[in-house]
Coordinates of C-alpha atoms in Angstrom, one line a residue:
M1 CA -36.1 34.7 54.0
A2 CA -38.1 37.4 52.1
D3 CA -36.1 40.0 50.1
L4 CA -36.4 43.4 51.8
F5 CA -36.5 45.0 48.4
E6 CA -39.1 42.6 47.0
G7 CA -41.5 44.6 44.8
Y8 CA -39.4 47.8 45.1
P9 CA -38.6 48.1 41.4
V10 CA -42.3 48.0 40.5
E11 CA -43.1 50.7 43.0
V12 CA -40.2 52.9 41.8
A13 CA -41.4 52.6 38.2
A14 CA -44.9 53.6 39.2
A15 CA -43.5 56.7 41.1
A16 CA -41.7 57.9 37.9
A17 CA -39.1 59.6 40.1
W18 CA -35.3 59.5 40.5
D19 CA -34.5 56.8 43.1
E20 CA -31.6 57.6 45.5
V21 CA -30.4 54.0 45.8
F22 CA -31.1 52.3 42.4
D23 CA -30.4 53.3 38.8
A24 CA -32.8 52.6 36.0
A25 CA -31.5 49.0 35.7
H26 CA -32.2 48.5 39.4
R27 CA -28.5 48.3 40.2
P28 CA -27.3 50.1 43.4
R29 CA -25.6 53.4 42.6
E30 CA -21.9 53.4 43.4
V31 CA -22.3 55.5 46.6
Y32 CA -24.9 53.0 47.9
T33 CA -23.1 49.8 47.1
A34 CA -21.7 49.1 50.6
L35 CA -25.0 50.0 52.3
H36 CA -27.0 47.8 49.9
D37 CA -24.7 44.9 50.6
A38 CA -25.1 45.4 54.3
L39 CA -28.9 45.6 54.2
Q40 CA -29.4 42.8 51.8
P41 CA -28.8 39.9 54.3
L42 CA -31.1 41.4 56.9
S43 CA -34.6 40.0 57.4
S44 CA -37.7 41.9 58.1
S45 CA -37.6 40.8 61.7
D46 CA -34.0 42.2 62.0
L47 CA -35.2 45.6 60.7
A48 CA -38.3 45.5 63.0
A49 CA -36.1 44.8 66.1
R50 CA -33.8 47.7 65.2
K51 CA -36.8 50.0 64.5
I52 CA -38.1 49.2 68.0
A53 CA -34.7 50.1 69.5
L54 CA -34.7 53.3 67.5
D55 CA -38.1 54.4 68.6
R56 CA -37.3 53.5 72.2
A57 CA -34.1 55.6 72.0
F58 CA -36.1 58.6 70.7
R59 CA -38.8 58.3 73.4
D60 CA -36.2 57.9 76.2
A61 CA -34.5 61.1 74.9
G62 CA -37.8 63.0 74.7
I63 CA -37.3 63.7 71.0
T64 CA -40.8 64.6 70.1
F65 CA -42.8 67.2 68.2
N66 CA -46.4 68.4 68.3
L67 CA -48.6 67.0 65.5
F68 CA -52.3 68.1 65.5
G69 CA -52.1 68.8 69.2
E70 CA -50.5 65.5 70.1
E71 CA -46.9 65.2 71.3
R72 CA -45.3 62.2 69.6
P73 CA -41.9 60.9 68.8
F74 CA -40.4 62.2 65.6
P75 CA -40.3 59.3 63.1
L76 CA -36.8 58.3 62.0
D77 CA -36.4 55.8 59.2
L78 CA -33.8 53.1 59.5
V79 CA -32.2 53.5 56.0
P80 CA -29.9 56.5 55.8
R81 CA -29.7 58.8 52.8
L82 CA -26.2 59.0 51.3
L83 CA -24.6 61.8 49.4
S84 CA -21.2 61.5 47.7
C85 CA -18.5 64.1 48.2
D86 CA -19.0 65.4 44.6
E87 CA -22.8 65.8 45.1
W88 CA -22.2 67.6 48.4
D89 CA -19.7 70.0 46.8
V90 CA -22.4 71.2 44.4
I91 CA -24.9 71.6 47.2
E92 CA -22.5 73.3 49.5
R93 CA -21.4 75.7 46.8
G94 CA -25.0 76.5 45.8
V95 CA -26.3 77.0 49.4
T96 CA -23.4 79.2 50.2
Q97 CA -23.9 81.3 47.1
R98 CA -27.6 81.7 47.8
V99 CA -27.0 82.8 51.5
R100 CA -24.5 85.4 50.3
A101 CA -27.0 86.8 47.9
L102 CA -29.8 86.8 50.4
E103 CA -27.5 88.6 53.0
A104 CA -26.7 91.2 50.4
F105 CA -30.3 91.7 49.6
L106 CA -31.4 92.1 53.2
D107 CA -28.6 94.6 53.8
D108 CA -29.7 96.5 50.7
V109 CA -33.4 96.5 51.2
Y110 CA -33.1 97.8 54.8
G111 CA -30.5 100.3 53.7
R112 CA -29.8 102.0 50.4
A113 CA -32.3 99.9 48.4
D114 CA -30.2 100.0 45.3
V115 CA -31.8 96.7 44.1
L116 CA -35.2 98.5 44.0
A117 CA -33.9 101.6 42.3
D118 CA -32.2 99.5 39.7
G119 CA -35.4 97.6 39.0
I120 CA -34.0 94.1 39.8
V121 CA -36.9 93.5 42.3
P122 CA -40.2 95.5 42.0
R123 CA -40.5 98.0 44.9
R124 CA -44.2 97.0 45.3
L125 CA -43.2 93.4 45.9
V126 CA -41.1 94.4 48.9
L127 CA -43.5 96.9 50.3
S128 CA -46.4 94.5 50.0
S129 CA -44.6 91.7 51.8
S130 CA -46.1 91.1 55.2
H131 CA -42.6 90.3 56.5
F132 CA -41.1 93.6 55.5
H133 CA -40.8 95.6 58.7
R134 CA -40.0 99.3 58.5
A135 CA -39.1 99.1 62.1
A136 CA -36.0 97.2 61.0
H137 CA -34.9 99.9 58.6
G138 CA -31.5 101.4 59.6
I139 CA -30.5 98.7 62.1
D140 CA -27.0 97.7 61.2
P141 CA -25.9 94.4 62.8
P142 CA -22.4 94.6 64.4
N143 CA -20.7 92.3 62.0
G144 CA -23.1 92.8 59.1
V145 CA -24.8 89.4 59.4
R146 CA -28.6 89.2 59.4
A147 CA -29.2 85.5 58.5
H148 CA -27.0 83.8 61.1
V149 CA -28.8 80.5 60.4
S150 CA -30.4 79.6 57.1
G151 CA -32.2 76.5 55.9
I152 CA -32.4 76.1 52.1
D153 CA -34.9 73.4 51.0
L154 CA -33.8 71.3 48.1
V155 CA -35.4 68.6 46.1
R156 CA -33.9 66.2 43.5
D157 CA -35.9 66.2 40.2
E158 CA -36.7 63.4 37.8
R159 CA -33.3 63.8 36.2
G160 CA -31.4 63.6 39.4
H161 CA -30.6 67.4 39.6
F162 CA -30.9 69.2 42.9
R163 CA -33.1 72.3 42.7
V164 CA -34.0 74.9 45.3
L165 CA -37.6 74.6 46.5
E166 CA -37.6 77.5 49.0
D167 CA -35.4 79.6 51.3
N168 CA -35.8 79.9 55.1
V169 CA -33.9 82.8 56.7
R170 CA -36.3 83.7 59.6
V171 CA -36.2 80.9 62.1
P172 CA -35.4 77.7 60.3
S173 CA -35.9 74.6 62.5
G174 CA -35.0 70.9 62.3
V175 CA -31.3 70.8 63.0
S176 CA -31.8 69.1 66.3
Y177 CA -33.2 66.1 64.5
V178 CA -30.1 66.0 62.3
I179 CA -28.0 65.8 65.5
E180 CA -30.2 63.3 67.3
N181 CA -30.8 61.2 64.2
R182 CA -27.0 60.6 63.9
R183 CA -26.6 59.7 67.5
A184 CA -29.5 57.2 67.4
M185 CA -28.2 55.6 64.1
T186 CA -24.7 55.1 65.6
R187 CA -26.4 53.0 68.3
V188 CA -28.7 51.0 66.2
F189 CA -26.5 50.5 63.1
P190 CA -22.9 50.7 64.5
E191 CA -21.6 48.3 61.8
L192 CA -22.5 50.7 59.0
F193 CA -20.2 53.4 60.4
S194 CA -17.3 51.0 60.1
T195 CA -17.8 50.6 56.4
H196 CA -18.6 54.3 55.6
R197 CA -16.6 57.4 56.2
V198 CA -19.4 59.8 57.3
R199 CA -18.7 63.5 57.8
P200 CA -19.7 64.5 61.3
V201 CA -22.6 66.7 62.4
A202 CA -21.9 66.8 66.1
D203 CA -20.1 70.1 66.0
Y204 CA -23.0 72.2 64.8
A205 CA -23.5 73.9 68.2
T206 CA -19.9 74.9 68.2
H207 CA -20.2 76.6 64.9
L208 CA -23.5 78.2 65.9
L209 CA -22.0 79.6 69.2
H210 CA -19.0 80.9 67.4
A211 CA -21.2 82.8 64.9
L212 CA -23.4 84.2 67.7
R213 CA -20.5 85.4 69.7
A214 CA -19.0 87.0 66.6
A215 CA -22.2 88.9 66.1
A216 CA -21.9 90.6 69.6
P217 CA -21.5 94.4 69.9
P218 CA -17.8 95.1 69.2
E219 CA -16.9 96.6 72.6
V220 CA -18.0 93.4 74.4
A221 CA -15.0 91.1 74.9
D222 CA -16.9 88.2 76.5
P223 CA -20.5 88.3 75.3
T224 CA -23.4 86.6 76.9
V225 CA -25.6 84.7 74.5
V226 CA -29.1 83.4 75.2
V227 CA -31.6 81.3 73.3
L228 CA -35.1 82.9 73.5
T229 CA -37.9 80.4 73.3
P230 CA -41.7 80.9 73.3
G231 CA -41.9 78.2 75.9
V232 CA -42.6 74.6 76.5
Y233 CA -45.8 74.5 74.4
N234 CA -44.0 75.5 71.2
A235 CA -43.6 72.6 68.7
A236 CA -39.9 73.2 68.5
Y237 CA -39.2 73.5 72.2
F238 CA -37.1 70.4 72.2
E239 CA -34.8 72.0 69.6
H240 CA -34.5 75.2 71.6
A241 CA -33.5 73.4 74.7
L242 CA -31.1 71.1 72.9
L243 CA -29.2 73.9 71.3
A244 CA -29.0 76.0 74.5
R245 CA -27.7 73.0 76.3
Q246 CA -25.1 72.1 73.7
M247 CA -23.9 75.7 73.4
G248 CA -23.8 76.0 77.2
V249 CA -25.9 79.2 77.2
E250 CA -29.1 80.1 79.0
L251 CA -32.5 79.1 77.6
V252 CA -34.8 82.0 78.4
E253 CA -38.4 83.1 77.8
G254 CA -39.6 86.7 77.3
R255 CA -40.5 87.0 81.0
D256 CA -36.9 86.3 81.9
L257 CA -35.6 89.3 80.0
S258 CA -36.1 93.1 80.6
V259 CA -34.8 96.2 78.8
R260 CA -33.8 99.4 80.6
N261 CA -32.0 102.3 78.9
N262 CA -31.9 100.2 75.8
R263 CA -29.8 97.5 77.5
V264 CA -31.1 93.9 77.8
T265 CA -30.7 91.9 81.0
M266 CA -31.9 88.5 82.2
R267 CA -33.0 87.7 85.7
T268 CA -30.8 85.3 87.5
T269 CA -30.5 84.1 91.1
E270 CA -27.6 86.5 91.5
G271 CA -29.5 89.5 90.1
D272 CA -29.8 91.0 86.6
H273 CA -27.1 89.9 84.1
P274 CA -26.3 91.7 80.8
V275 CA -27.3 90.0 77.6
H276 CA -25.5 90.8 74.3
V277 CA -26.8 88.3 71.8
V278 CA -30.3 86.9 71.6
Y279 CA -30.7 83.8 69.4
R280 CA -34.5 84.2 69.2
R281 CA -36.8 81.4 68.2
V282 CA -39.8 83.7 68.5
D283 CA -41.4 85.1 65.3
D284 CA -41.1 88.8 64.5
D285 CA -44.8 89.4 65.2
W286 CA -44.4 88.2 68.8
L287 CA -40.9 89.4 69.5
D288 CA -41.4 92.9 70.8
P289 CA -44.8 94.1 71.9
L290 CA -43.7 97.7 71.6
H291 CA -43.4 97.4 67.9
F292 CA -45.5 94.4 66.9
R293 CA -48.3 92.6 68.6
P294 CA -49.0 94.4 71.8
E295 CA -50.7 91.4 73.4
S296 CA -47.5 89.3 73.1
M297 CA -46.6 87.5 76.3
V298 CA -43.7 85.5 74.8
G299 CA -41.6 88.5 73.6
C300 CA -39.6 91.3 75.4
A301 CA -40.7 94.9 75.3
G302 CA -37.9 97.2 74.0
L303 CA -35.8 94.5 72.4
L304 CA -35.8 96.1 69.0
N305 CA -34.8 99.5 70.3
A306 CA -31.9 97.9 72.1
A307 CA -30.8 96.4 68.9
R308 CA -31.1 99.7 67.1
T309 CA -28.8 101.3 69.6
G310 CA -26.3 98.5 69.1
N311 CA -26.4 97.2 72.6
V312 CA -27.7 93.8 71.6
T313 CA -27.8 91.6 68.5
I314 CA -30.9 89.7 67.5
A315 CA -30.2 86.5 65.6
N316 CA -31.7 86.1 63.1
A317 CA -32.5 89.7 62.4
V318 CA -35.9 91.2 62.5
G319 CA -37.4 91.6 59.0
N320 CA -35.6 88.7 57.4
G321 CA -38.9 87.3 56.2
V322 CA -38.9 89.7 53.2
A323 CA -36.1 87.6 51.8
D324 CA -37.9 84.2 52.0
D325 CA -41.3 85.3 50.9
K326 CA -42.1 82.7 48.3
L327 CA -42.6 85.3 45.6
M328 CA -39.2 86.8 46.4
Y329 CA -37.8 83.3 45.9
T330 CA -38.5 83.6 42.2
Y331 CA -36.0 86.6 42.1
V332 CA -33.1 84.9 43.9
P333 CA -31.3 83.8 40.7
D334 CA -31.4 87.5 39.6
L335 CA -30.1 88.5 43.1
I336 CA -27.2 86.1 42.7
R337 CA -26.3 87.7 39.3
Y338 CA -26.9 91.3 40.6
Y339 CA -24.9 91.1 43.9
L340 CA -22.3 88.4 43.1
G341 CA -21.9 88.5 39.4
E342 CA -22.2 84.7 39.2
E343 CA -24.6 82.2 37.7
P344 CA -26.6 80.2 40.2
A345 CA -25.0 76.9 41.1
L346 CA -28.5 75.5 41.9
D347 CA -31.6 76.1 39.8
N348 CA -35.0 77.0 41.2
V349 CA -38.0 74.8 40.6
D350 CA -39.9 76.2 37.6
T351 CA -42.2 78.8 39.2
F352 CA -45.0 81.1 38.0
R353 CA -45.7 84.6 39.5
L354 CA -49.4 84.8 39.7
E355 CA -49.4 88.6 39.9
D356 CA -48.3 88.6 36.3
P357 CA -51.6 88.5 34.2
D358 CA -50.2 86.2 31.5
Q359 CA -48.6 83.7 34.0
R360 CA -51.8 83.8 36.1
A361 CA -54.0 83.0 33.1
H362 CA -51.8 80.0 32.2
V363 CA -51.9 78.7 35.8
L364 CA -55.6 79.1 36.1
D365 CA -56.0 77.1 32.9
N366 CA -53.8 74.3 34.3
L367 CA -54.5 74.2 38.0
E368 CA -55.1 70.5 37.9
S369 CA -51.5 69.8 36.9
L370 CA -49.6 72.4 39.1
V371 CA -48.7 72.9 42.8
V372 CA -50.0 76.2 44.1
K373 CA -48.6 77.7 47.3
P374 CA -49.4 80.7 49.5
V375 CA -46.4 83.0 49.7
D376 CA -46.6 83.3 53.4
G377 CA -47.2 79.6 54.1
S378 CA -44.9 77.3 56.0
G379 CA -44.8 73.7 57.2
G380 CA -46.8 72.6 54.0
K381 CA -49.9 74.5 55.1
G382 CA -52.2 75.8 52.4
I383 CA -50.4 74.0 49.6
V384 CA -52.7 72.6 46.9
I385 CA -51.3 69.8 44.7
G386 CA -53.3 70.0 41.6
P387 CA -53.2 66.3 40.5
Q388 CA -54.3 65.2 44.0
A389 CA -57.0 67.9 44.5
T390 CA -60.7 67.5 44.2
E391 CA -62.7 69.6 41.8
A392 CA -64.2 71.5 44.7
E393 CA -60.8 72.3 46.0
L394 CA -59.7 73.6 42.7
V395 CA -62.7 75.8 42.4
E396 CA -62.0 77.3 45.8
L397 CA -58.4 77.7 44.9
R398 CA -59.2 79.6 41.7
A399 CA -61.4 82.1 43.7
R400 CA -58.6 82.6 46.3
V401 CA -56.0 83.2 43.6
L402 CA -58.2 85.7 41.8
A403 CA -58.9 87.6 45.0
D404 CA -55.2 87.9 46.0
P405 CA -52.8 87.1 43.1
R406 CA -49.8 88.5 45.2
G407 CA -50.5 85.9 47.8
W408 CA -49.7 82.9 45.7
I409 CA -47.1 81.2 43.4
A410 CA -47.4 78.1 41.3
Q411 CA -44.8 75.4 40.5
R412 CA -44.7 72.5 38.3
V413 CA -45.1 69.2 40.1
V414 CA -41.6 67.8 40.7
K415 CA -41.6 64.1 41.4
L416 CA -39.3 64.3 44.4
S417 CA -36.7 61.6 44.5
T418 CA -37.5 58.4 46.3
S419 CA -35.5 56.5 48.9
P420 CA -36.1 53.0 50.5
T421 CA -38.2 53.5 53.6
L422 CA -39.4 50.9 56.1
A423 CA -43.1 50.4 55.6
D424 CA -44.8 47.5 57.4
D425 CA -42.2 44.7 57.1
R426 CA -40.3 45.7 54.0
L427 CA -38.7 48.6 52.2
G428 CA -40.8 50.8 49.9
P429 CA -39.9 53.9 47.9
R430 CA -41.0 57.2 49.6
H431 CA -40.4 60.7 48.4
V432 CA -37.7 62.8 50.2
D433 CA -36.3 66.4 50.2
L434 CA -33.3 67.9 51.9
R435 CA -32.8 71.0 54.1
P436 CA -29.1 71.9 54.5
F437 CA -28.4 74.4 57.3
A438 CA -25.9 77.2 56.9
V439 CA -24.2 79.2 59.7
N440 CA -22.7 82.6 58.9
D441 CA -20.2 84.1 61.3
G442 CA -19.4 87.1 59.1
N443 CA -16.2 85.7 57.7
R444 CA -17.3 82.4 56.5
I445 CA -20.6 80.6 55.7
W446 CA -20.3 77.0 57.0
V447 CA -22.8 74.4 55.8
L448 CA -23.6 71.5 58.1
P449 CA -22.6 68.3 56.1
G450 CA -25.9 66.7 55.1
G451 CA -28.8 68.5 56.7
L452 CA -32.2 67.1 57.4
T453 CA -33.8 64.7 54.9
R454 CA -37.5 64.7 55.3
V455 CA -39.6 61.8 54.1
A456 CA -43.2 61.6 53.1
L457 CA -44.4 58.4 54.9
P458 CA -47.7 57.7 53.1
R459 CA -47.1 55.9 49.7
G460 CA -47.2 58.4 46.8
S461 CA -47.4 61.5 49.0
L462 CA -45.2 64.5 48.1
V463 CA -45.7 66.4 51.3
V464 CA -42.7 65.7 53.5
N465 CA -43.2 68.3 56.3
S466 CA -43.2 66.8 59.8
S467 CA -46.1 69.1 60.6
Q468 CA -48.0 67.1 58.0
G469 CA -47.0 63.7 59.3
G470 CA -43.7 63.3 57.6
G471 CA -40.6 61.6 59.0
S472 CA -36.8 61.9 58.5
K473 CA -33.7 60.1 57.5
D474 CA -30.2 60.4 58.7
T475 CA -28.2 62.1 55.9
W476 CA -24.7 60.9 55.3
V477 CA -22.1 63.0 53.4
L478 CA -19.3 60.6 52.6
A479 CA -15.8 62.0 53.1
P480 CA -13.4 61.7 50.1
E481 CA -10.4 60.5 52.2
R482 CA -9.2 60.4 55.7
V483 CA -8.2 63.8 57.0
A484 CA -4.6 63.8 58.3
P485 CA -4.1 65.3 61.8
E486 CA -2.0 68.1 60.3
E487 CA -4.8 69.0 57.9
A488 CA -7.5 68.8 60.6
A489 CA -5.4 71.2 62.7
L490 CA -5.1 73.6 59.8
L491 CA -8.9 73.5 59.2
R492 CA -9.5 74.3 62.9
R493 CA -7.1 77.3 62.7
R494 CA -8.8 78.6 59.5
S495 CA -12.3 78.2 61.0
G496 CA -11.3 80.0 64.2
L497 CA -12.8 77.2 66.3
T498 CA -11.4 76.0 69.5
Q499 CA -13.2 72.7 69.7
A500 CA -11.7 69.8 67.9
V501 CA -13.2 68.8 64.5
A502 CA -14.2 65.2 64.5
A503 CA -12.5 63.2 61.8
G504 CA -14.3 59.9 61.9
P505 CA -17.8 58.6 62.2
D506 CA -20.0 61.1 64.1
L507 CA -20.8 59.6 67.5
G508 CA -23.2 62.3 68.3
P509 CA -23.2 65.1 70.9
H510 CA -21.6 64.6 74.4
S511 CA -23.0 66.5 75.6
S512 CA -51.4 80.6 81.4
D513 CA -53.7 79.1 78.6
E514 CA -53.3 82.4 76.6
Q515 CA -49.5 82.1 76.8
Q516 CA -49.7 78.5 75.7
Q517 CA -51.8 79.5 72.7
Q518 CA -49.3 82.3 71.8
Q519 CA -46.4 79.8 71.9
S520 CA -48.2 77.6 69.5
E521 CA -49.6 80.3 67.3
Q522 CA -46.4 82.2 66.7
Q523 CA -44.7 78.9 65.7
N524 CA -47.2 78.5 63.0
Q525 CA -46.2 81.9 61.5
Q526 CA -42.5 81.2 61.2
G527 CA -41.0 80.6 57.9
G528 CA -39.7 77.1 58.1
G529 CA -40.7 77.2 61.7
L530 CA -42.1 73.7 61.4
C531 CA -39.7 71.6 59.4

């Protein structure tokens, strides 16, 4: 029987990256020992059979996404990614700290603007951001939260350190795959859950609903929450529908909503029904035709005015994109020090600001060795990886940078860590990243244990985005010890949640042409809209 890991050390050495499973001596790291021992006896035919079962489960559940105009199942690799409780503690602390700083920045930049007056962030940077909306100035969310859901993208560098690659506080997507990946893995690899204590992810919708209800106007005792989707042609429609179903709220489109006297209602078979919180999955530009794109058929006219009067809460808030502009990302460590008086728990990837003449000159002299990104890009679109680019591509890039230095940043090429991934009939190293999701209810920032591990399926590729053909892995955060029933009850009381917190392996949740074009187009503009 062929070894599933045959040839793996040679490929890892060629990748020159940190490997998630094996150390430099090709010994399984401690956190992976049990998983390695479980996989080792399996044959390639065993893995192939489980892969077929996994793909069938995804097709049957309709877990798909749109890639280059084709609806296809989202690839899930059989080998999970494991994080020890110590590793997760650092990530959780760093993500929470970052979200707190970004929340403070958004509150400030749409209010007193002290951060600009104090020179921490250049005023011109904010005013020149295409995602800074003056229409959002002066809107005070009922509980002060603007980023109800955040997705912070992390990579592990060559030394094994986690670094922040970018922030997503507009409409971060991908959490549905975290939930469905776990459910599928419990069916295909049930024996692994008996040898690992994996922290659950199935209660994400409970935390999200709690945060959304907490954001309702204060005079509303029993708020109505809806999920606003662009429609069935949007690449993330599956996620919109899943979250609405799991939260037990209505999934609506713009045509289902109306605004009269600055109050939002949705049409039902029993007449118009008041709406108090809109968890929108529609980009700012398409959300309200009165303020943004007048031709929008997927938004709701008057929604922003209703939010300004305090009759409805929009989650995430309009204008959040100014905080996850990729040039603003370079200032986040300064924002952490300015607002929180703390040192960042997670470092940024080394980044150059191309509007700075000296940094721009350095980058233009070294384009072939750097990654250059458009500040407004998402889903991996527009990124040029210098070592993999042709001479013609670099010449074109140079011209585009010189024409609009504000529109670009450059980063050193980080050799993203690798993880064993089924390729053909054996396991090969493929590069991965990680998107943890944070939910802010105004009192506490809760980080979903694990998040979405994205994997670049072609050998050697560093582009992990699903919109560029990437796949995913189930991400397991291992619990330190069994949680006693008394402690679990205490955690529930502290979190304010009414649904029980699972304490064992997560078994998953129990639970016109122009318009079509708009649904797809607006998705492409979302920061992190395509995971």
